[in-house]
């Protein structure tokens, strides 16, 4: 069964601190993994896409890592800002006759001053 | 490039009433998705279109939900009759190909009383 699990479900950190969000998947065959950011009241927005051959990819203060052997990905946020408060969703496409996607439930991050 | 448009942004109806949502995807995107996102959860795929054909509607409650994409561009999602548990945000997304990076609209927040 194709599944995506994220942890923690929620996280509160102080502004300026770093944090790491986790995503474990059982999707096979694997093609890529995506991290989305969803602000309250808005649709998800893509942060980064990791392919099988990529171990690390950065987008500003966001750094995603991928371990295809253990089927784990992490999203590290450096020097957090209040605007980072959002839900972060891990998405993994799979082929079921046609390309489909499996969403994680997301990690709700709250950055407090 | 214009993003994915959805309307209305908010809708409040009583149970057993009907409601319809509209989505206009990014120009040229062949794949269109409708998701249901209940508060505190990740998006759940309701239906995926490739042009005007249905690729996946396995999680669409077909006794009350229907969707169409007649000309392979705009799409409508209808609920008839609505139940209290249908209260959620309904997200529309599009991608250039199935399984490709998805671009989300702002969503329609439905409240069923």
CSV table of C-alpha atoms in Angstrom, one decimal:
chain,number,residue,atom,x,y,z
A,1,UNK,CA,0.0,0.0,0.0
A,2,UNK,CA,1.3,3.4,-0.9
A,3,UNK,CA,1.6,5.5,2.2
A,4,UNK,CA,3.2,8.7,3.4
A,5,UNK,CA,3.7,9.4,7.1
A,6,UNK,CA,4.9,12.7,8.6
A,7,UNK,CA,6.1,13.7,12.0
A,8,UNK,CA,5.7,15.5,14.2
A,9,UNK,CA,2.0,16.3,13.7
A,10,UNK,CA,2.6,19.7,15.2
A,11,UNK,CA,5.5,21.8,16.4
A,12,UNK,CA,6.0,25.1,18.2
A,13,UNK,CA,9.4,26.8,18.0
A,14,UNK,CA,10.8,30.2,18.9
A,15,UNK,CA,11.5,32.7,16.1
A,16,UNK,CA,15.1,32.3,15.0
A,17,UNK,CA,15.4,28.7,15.9
A,18,UNK,CA,15.9,25.8,13.5
A,19,UNK,CA,13.6,22.8,13.1
A,20,UNK,CA,13.4,19.5,11.1
A,21,UNK,CA,10.3,17.9,9.8
A,22,UNK,CA,10.2,14.2,8.8
A,23,UNK,CA,8.5,12.3,6.0
A,24,UNK,CA,8.6,8.5,5.7
A,25,UNK,CA,7.1,6.8,2.6
A,26,UNK,CA,6.3,3.3,1.3
A,27,UNK,CA,5.5,4.4,-2.2
A,28,UNK,CA,6.9,2.1,-4.9
A,29,UNK,CA,8.2,2.6,-7.5
A,30,UNK,CA,9.6,5.9,-6.4
A,31,UNK,CA,10.1,8.8,-8.8
A,32,UNK,CA,10.2,11.9,-6.7
A,33,UNK,CA,9.1,13.5,-3.5
A,34,UNK,CA,7.7,17.0,-3.0
A,35,UNK,CA,7.4,19.3,0.0
A,36,UNK,CA,4.6,21.8,0.0
A,37,UNK,CA,3.9,24.7,2.3
A,38,UNK,CA,0.3,25.5,3.1
A,39,UNK,CA,-0.5,28.8,4.8
A,40,UNK,CA,-3.8,29.0,6.7
A,41,UNK,CA,-6.7,29.6,4.3
A,42,UNK,CA,-4.6,29.1,1.2
A,43,UNK,CA,-3.8,26.3,-1.2
A,44,UNK,CA,-0.5,24.4,-0.9
A,45,UNK,CA,2.6,25.9,-2.6
A,46,UNK,CA,5.5,23.8,-3.8
A,47,UNK,CA,8.8,24.3,-1.9
A,48,UNK,CA,11.0,21.7,-3.5
A,49,UNK,CA,11.0,18.5,-5.5
A,50,UNK,CA,13.5,15.7,-4.8
A,51,UNK,CA,14.3,13.1,-7.4
A,52,UNK,CA,15.8,9.6,-6.8
A,53,UNK,CA,19.4,10.8,-7.4
A,54,UNK,CA,19.2,13.9,-5.2
A,55,UNK,CA,20.3,13.7,-1.6
A,56,UNK,CA,20.0,17.4,-0.7
A,57,UNK,CA,18.3,20.4,-2.2
A,58,UNK,CA,18.0,23.9,-0.8
A,59,UNK,CA,15.5,26.7,-1.4
A,60,UNK,CA,16.5,29.7,0.7
A,61,UNK,CA,16.2,28.8,4.4
A,62,UNK,CA,14.6,25.4,3.5
A,63,UNK,CA,16.8,22.4,2.9
A,64,UNK,CA,15.3,19.0,2.0
A,65,UNK,CA,17.1,15.7,2.2
A,66,UNK,CA,16.3,12.4,0.8
A,67,UNK,CA,17.4,8.9,1.6
A,68,UNK,CA,16.0,6.6,-1.0
A,69,UNK,CA,17.3,3.5,0.7
A,70,UNK,CA,15.5,4.1,4.0
A,71,UNK,CA,12.6,5.9,2.2
A,72,UNK,CA,12.9,8.9,4.4
A,73,UNK,CA,13.0,12.7,3.7
A,74,UNK,CA,13.4,15.6,6.0
A,75,UNK,CA,12.8,19.3,5.6
A,76,UNK,CA,15.1,21.6,7.7
A,77,UNK,CA,14.1,25.2,8.3
A,78,UNK,CA,17.0,27.5,9.3
A,79,UNK,CA,16.6,30.7,11.3
A,80,UNK,CA,12.8,30.4,11.4
A,81,UNK,CA,10.6,33.4,10.9
A,82,UNK,CA,7.0,34.1,11.9
A,83,UNK,CA,6.0,33.7,8.3
A,84,UNK,CA,7.1,30.1,8.4
A,85,UNK,CA,4.1,29.3,10.5
A,86,UNK,CA,2.1,27.0,8.2
A,87,UNK,CA,1.4,23.3,7.5
A,88,UNK,CA,4.2,21.5,5.6
A,89,UNK,CA,3.0,18.6,3.5
A,90,UNK,CA,5.0,15.8,2.0
A,91,UNK,CA,3.7,14.4,-1.4
A,92,UNK,CA,4.9,11.3,-3.3
A,93,UNK,CA,3.6,10.4,-6.7
A,94,UNK,CA,3.2,6.8,-7.7
A,95,UNK,CA,2.2,5.0,-10.9
A,96,UNK,CA,-1.2,3.3,-10.7
A,97,UNK,CA,-2.0,3.0,-14.3
A,98,UNK,CA,-1.6,6.7,-14.4
A,99,UNK,CA,0.5,9.0,-12.3
A,100,UNK,CA,-1.2,9.7,-9.0
A,101,UNK,CA,-0.1,11.3,-5.8
A,102,UNK,CA,-0.2,10.4,-2.1
A,103,UNK,CA,-0.3,13.2,0.5
A,104,UNK,CA,1.0,13.1,4.0
A,105,UNK,CA,-1.3,14.7,6.6
A,106,UNK,CA,1.2,17.4,7.2
A,107,UNK,CA,3.1,19.0,10.0
A,108,UNK,CA,1.6,22.1,11.5
A,109,UNK,CA,4.4,24.5,12.5
A,110,UNK,CA,3.9,27.5,14.6
A,111,UNK,CA,6.7,30.0,15.1
A,112,UNK,CA,6.3,32.3,18.1
A,113,UNK,CA,8.1,35.5,18.9
B,1,UNK,CA,0.9,33.3,-15.8
B,2,UNK,CA,-2.4,33.2,-14.1
B,3,UNK,CA,-2.9,30.7,-11.4
B,4,UNK,CA,-5.7,28.3,-10.6
B,5,UNK,CA,-8.9,30.1,-10.0
B,6,UNK,CA,-11.7,28.9,-7.8
B,7,UNK,CA,-15.1,30.2,-6.9
B,8,UNK,CA,-16.8,30.8,-4.6
B,9,UNK,CA,-14.2,31.3,-1.8
B,10,UNK,CA,-16.7,30.6,0.9
B,11,UNK,CA,-20.1,28.9,1.0
B,12,UNK,CA,-22.5,28.2,3.9
B,13,UNK,CA,-25.4,25.9,3.3
B,14,UNK,CA,-27.8,23.8,5.3
B,15,UNK,CA,-27.7,20.0,5.2
B,16,UNK,CA,-29.6,18.4,2.4
B,17,UNK,CA,-29.0,21.4,0.2
B,18,UNK,CA,-27.0,21.4,-3.0
B,19,UNK,CA,-23.8,23.3,-3.8
B,20,UNK,CA,-21.5,23.6,-6.8
B,21,UNK,CA,-17.9,24.7,-7.0
B,22,UNK,CA,-16.0,26.0,-10.1
B,23,UNK,CA,-12.4,25.7,-11.0
B,24,UNK,CA,-10.4,27.2,-13.9
B,25,UNK,CA,-6.9,25.5,-14.2
B,26,UNK,CA,-3.7,27.0,-15.5
B,27,UNK,CA,-3.9,27.4,-19.2
B,28,UNK,CA,-2.6,24.3,-21.0
B,29,UNK,CA,-2.7,22.0,-18.0
B,30,UNK,CA,-4.1,18.7,-19.0
B,31,UNK,CA,-4.6,17.3,-15.5
B,32,UNK,CA,-7.0,18.7,-13.0
B,33,UNK,CA,-7.6,17.5,-9.5
B,34,UNK,CA,-10.3,18.1,-6.8
B,35,UNK,CA,-9.3,17.6,-3.2
B,36,UNK,CA,-11.2,17.6,0.0
B,37,UNK,CA,-9.3,18.9,3.0
B,38,UNK,CA,-10.9,18.5,6.4
B,39,UNK,CA,-9.6,20.8,9.1
B,40,UNK,CA,-6.4,19.4,10.5
B,41,UNK,CA,-5.8,16.8,7.8
B,42,UNK,CA,-4.0,16.7,4.5
B,43,UNK,CA,-5.8,16.9,1.2
B,44,UNK,CA,-7.7,13.8,0.1
B,45,UNK,CA,-8.0,13.3,-3.7
B,46,UNK,CA,-11.7,13.2,-4.8
B,47,UNK,CA,-11.2,13.0,-8.5
B,48,UNK,CA,-8.5,13.4,-11.1
B,49,UNK,CA,-9.2,14.3,-14.8
B,50,UNK,CA,-6.9,14.0,-17.7
B,51,UNK,CA,-8.3,16.4,-20.2
B,52,UNK,CA,-12.0,15.6,-20.0
B,53,UNK,CA,-11.6,12.0,-19.0
B,54,UNK,CA,-11.7,10.7,-15.4
B,55,UNK,CA,-8.4,9.0,-14.3
B,56,UNK,CA,-9.3,8.3,-10.7
B,57,UNK,CA,-12.5,8.8,-8.8
B,58,UNK,CA,-12.0,6.0,-6.3
B,59,UNK,CA,-12.5,8.2,-3.3
B,60,UNK,CA,-15.4,10.2,-4.6
B,61,UNK,CA,-18.7,9.6,-2.7
B,62,UNK,CA,-20.6,9.0,-5.9
B,63,UNK,CA,-24.0,8.9,-4.2
B,64,UNK,CA,-23.8,12.6,-3.5
B,65,UNK,CA,-20.7,14.0,-5.3
B,66,UNK,CA,-20.3,14.5,-9.0
B,67,UNK,CA,-17.7,16.3,-11.1
B,68,UNK,CA,-17.3,17.1,-14.7
B,69,UNK,CA,-14.8,18.7,-17.1
B,70,UNK,CA,-16.8,18.8,-20.3
B,71,UNK,CA,-14.4,20.7,-22.6
B,72,UNK,CA,-11.2,19.6,-20.9
B,73,UNK,CA,-10.6,23.1,-19.3
B,74,UNK,CA,-13.0,24.3,-16.5
B,75,UNK,CA,-14.4,21.9,-14.0
B,76,UNK,CA,-17.3,21.9,-11.6
B,77,UNK,CA,-17.8,19.8,-8.4
B,78,UNK,CA,-21.3,19.3,-7.1
B,79,UNK,CA,-22.6,18.0,-3.8
B,80,UNK,CA,-26.2,16.9,-3.6
B,81,UNK,CA,-27.5,16.6,-0.9
B,82,UNK,CA,-24.8,18.0,1.5
B,83,UNK,CA,-24.1,16.4,4.9
B,84,UNK,CA,-22.6,17.9,7.9
B,85,UNK,CA,-19.4,15.9,7.4
B,86,UNK,CA,-18.9,17.6,4.0
B,87,UNK,CA,-17.7,20.7,5.8
B,88,UNK,CA,-14.2,21.2,4.5
B,89,UNK,CA,-12.0,23.1,2.1
B,90,UNK,CA,-12.3,22.0,-1.5
B,91,UNK,CA,-9.1,22.5,-3.4
B,92,UNK,CA,-8.6,22.4,-7.1
B,93,UNK,CA,-5.2,21.8,-8.6
B,94,UNK,CA,-3.8,21.4,-12.0
B,95,UNK,CA,-0.6,20.0,-13.6
B,96,UNK,CA,0.8,19.9,-17.1
B,97,UNK,CA,1.0,16.1,-16.9
B,98,UNK,CA,-0.4,13.5,-14.6
B,99,UNK,CA,1.8,13.2,-11.5
B,100,UNK,CA,3.6,16.4,-12.4
B,101,UNK,CA,4.0,19.4,-10.1
B,102,UNK,CA,0.6,20.6,-9.0
B,103,UNK,CA,-0.5,24.2,-8.7
B,104,UNK,CA,-3.3,24.7,-6.3
B,105,UNK,CA,-6.1,27.2,-6.2
B,106,UNK,CA,-7.1,29.1,-3.0
B,107,UNK,CA,-9.8,26.6,-2.2
B,108,UNK,CA,-13.5,26.9,-1.4
B,109,UNK,CA,-14.4,26.7,2.3
B,110,UNK,CA,-17.7,24.9,2.7
B,111,UNK,CA,-19.7,25.0,5.9
B,112,UNK,CA,-22.7,22.8,6.2
B,113,UNK,CA,-25.0,23.6,9.1
